[in-house]
Amino acid sequence: MKKSVIIGGNTYNLTSPTIKGITLAGKCLGDIPNKNDIYEILNEKDKETLCNTLSYFIAGDLSLAKRLSKGDKKEVVEAIKIIIVDFIQPILLRASLMAKNVSLMAAKPKL
């Protein structure tokens, strides 16, 4: 699934990020406070950090960070939210379910 966003007048295609991109973006975001609202979490970060994070998600490096910084912070936050909610979260839920099923195959609980 692909989605497109417009940031600073440029269109960016959002797809599922690579493992490398997810890892680098996670390091870039740093500690994430324990809050329920993703907008609240992302809005606490400065614009440069958000642009770097989005660049890691899209390109796997910082090659887009400067162009992304020309956009509005709201546009960058929305794009990161789309990537997390629409691409990363479903993968993590599937991985969690697979891990549970594997653990049940390895050691079935006694009833």
Tab-separated table of C-alpha atoms in Angstrom:
chain	number	residue	atom	x	y	z
A	1	MET	CA	0.000	0.000	0.000
A	2	LYS	CA	1.298	3.444	-0.928
A	3	LYS	CA	0.187	6.812	0.319
A	4	SER	CA	1.280	10.254	-0.764
A	5	VAL	CA	1.703	13.405	1.299
A	6	ILE	CA	2.565	16.964	0.348
A	7	ILE	CA	5.163	18.675	2.521
A	8	GLY	CA	6.403	22.135	1.653
A	9	GLY	CA	4.914	21.883	-1.834
A	10	ASN	CA	6.720	18.602	-2.637
A	11	THR	CA	4.956	15.263	-2.926
A	12	TYR	CA	6.410	12.256	-1.117
A	13	ASN	CA	5.312	8.652	-1.558
A	14	LEU	CA	5.032	6.833	1.734
A	15	THR	CA	5.614	3.096	1.754
A	16	SER	CA	6.559	0.594	4.401
A	17	PRO	CA	9.966	1.659	5.736
A	18	THR	CA	12.952	-0.687	5.820
A	19	ILE	CA	14.256	-2.186	9.053
A	20	LYS	CA	17.261	0.137	8.757
A	21	GLY	CA	14.957	3.147	8.338
A	22	ILE	CA	12.845	2.145	11.336
A	23	THR	CA	15.953	1.642	13.477
A	24	LEU	CA	17.515	4.976	12.521
A	25	ALA	CA	14.205	6.824	12.939
A	26	GLY	CA	13.762	5.273	16.381
A	27	LYS	CA	17.236	6.399	17.420
A	28	CYS	CA	16.523	9.860	16.050
A	29	LEU	CA	13.270	10.192	18.013
A	30	GLY	CA	15.020	9.127	21.198
A	31	ASP	CA	13.015	8.490	24.346
A	32	ILE	CA	9.294	8.457	23.767
A	33	PRO	CA	7.125	9.508	26.706
A	34	ASN	CA	4.402	7.197	27.934
A	35	LYS	CA	1.389	8.904	26.387
A	36	ASN	CA	-1.620	7.603	24.480
A	37	ASP	CA	-1.798	10.208	21.706
A	38	ILE	CA	0.758	9.990	18.888
A	39	TYR	CA	0.176	13.658	17.964
A	40	GLU	CA	1.049	14.714	21.500
A	41	ILE	CA	4.230	12.608	21.444
A	42	LEU	CA	5.379	13.931	18.064
A	43	ASN	CA	4.459	17.569	18.747
A	44	GLU	CA	6.828	17.582	21.725
A	45	LYS	CA	9.761	16.931	19.365
A	46	ASP	CA	11.478	19.776	17.540
A	47	LYS	CA	10.989	20.192	13.793
A	48	GLU	CA	14.563	19.197	12.893
A	49	THR	CA	14.215	15.888	14.744
A	50	LEU	CA	10.885	15.217	13.035
A	51	CYS	CA	12.309	15.998	9.580
A	52	ASN	CA	15.277	13.718	10.211
A	53	THR	CA	12.943	10.965	11.437
A	54	LEU	CA	10.727	11.246	8.373
A	55	SER	CA	13.748	11.242	6.076
A	56	TYR	CA	14.923	7.998	7.696
A	57	PHE	CA	11.454	6.481	7.224
A	58	ILE	CA	11.196	7.506	3.558
A	59	ALA	CA	14.781	7.262	2.268
A	60	GLY	CA	16.670	5.347	4.962
A	61	ASP	CA	19.088	8.271	5.351
A	62	LEU	CA	19.091	12.050	5.893
A	63	SER	CA	19.028	12.949	2.195
A	64	LEU	CA	15.496	14.406	2.389
A	65	ALA	CA	15.765	16.205	5.743
A	66	LYS	CA	16.637	19.627	4.315
A	67	ARG	CA	13.766	19.560	1.789
A	68	LEU	CA	11.337	18.297	4.439
A	69	SER	CA	12.298	21.175	6.740
A	70	LYS	CA	10.789	23.625	4.245
A	71	GLY	CA	7.354	22.239	5.093
A	72	ASP	CA	5.119	22.926	8.052
A	73	LYS	CA	5.653	20.952	11.271
A	74	LYS	CA	2.023	19.741	11.091
A	75	GLU	CA	2.655	18.226	7.647
A	76	VAL	CA	5.715	16.351	8.912
A	77	VAL	CA	3.888	15.105	12.033
A	78	GLU	CA	0.982	13.862	9.907
A	79	ALA	CA	3.329	11.974	7.553
A	80	ILE	CA	5.123	10.288	10.465
A	81	LYS	CA	1.777	9.350	11.988
A	82	ILE	CA	0.675	7.765	8.712
A	83	ILE	CA	3.854	5.696	8.518
A	84	ILE	CA	3.573	4.514	12.128
A	85	VAL	CA	-0.164	3.783	12.145
A	86	ASP	CA	-0.625	2.479	8.602
A	87	PHE	CA	2.662	0.670	7.977
A	88	ILE	CA	4.594	-0.153	11.164
A	89	GLN	CA	1.793	-0.902	13.633
A	90	PRO	CA	0.150	-3.664	11.522
A	91	ILE	CA	3.541	-5.343	11.026
A	92	LEU	CA	4.223	-5.312	14.765
A	93	LEU	CA	0.771	-6.740	15.506
A	94	ARG	CA	1.319	-9.573	13.005
A	95	ALA	CA	4.775	-10.278	14.412
A	96	SER	CA	3.323	-10.413	17.916
A	97	LEU	CA	0.641	-12.875	16.810
A	98	MET	CA	3.223	-15.042	15.023
A	99	ALA	CA	5.439	-15.093	18.118
A	100	LYS	CA	2.478	-16.139	20.241
A	101	ASN	CA	1.579	-18.943	17.827
A	102	VAL	CA	5.182	-20.195	17.719
A	103	SER	CA	5.381	-20.209	21.506
A	104	LEU	CA	2.150	-22.214	21.696
A	105	MET	CA	3.536	-24.757	19.223
A	106	ALA	CA	6.727	-25.125	21.251
A	107	ALA	CA	5.062	-25.516	24.641
A	108	LYS	CA	1.335	-26.086	24.770
A	109	PRO	CA	-0.159	-24.946	28.060
A	110	LYS	CA	-1.721	-27.635	30.229
A	111	LEU	CA	-5.396	-27.073	30.805
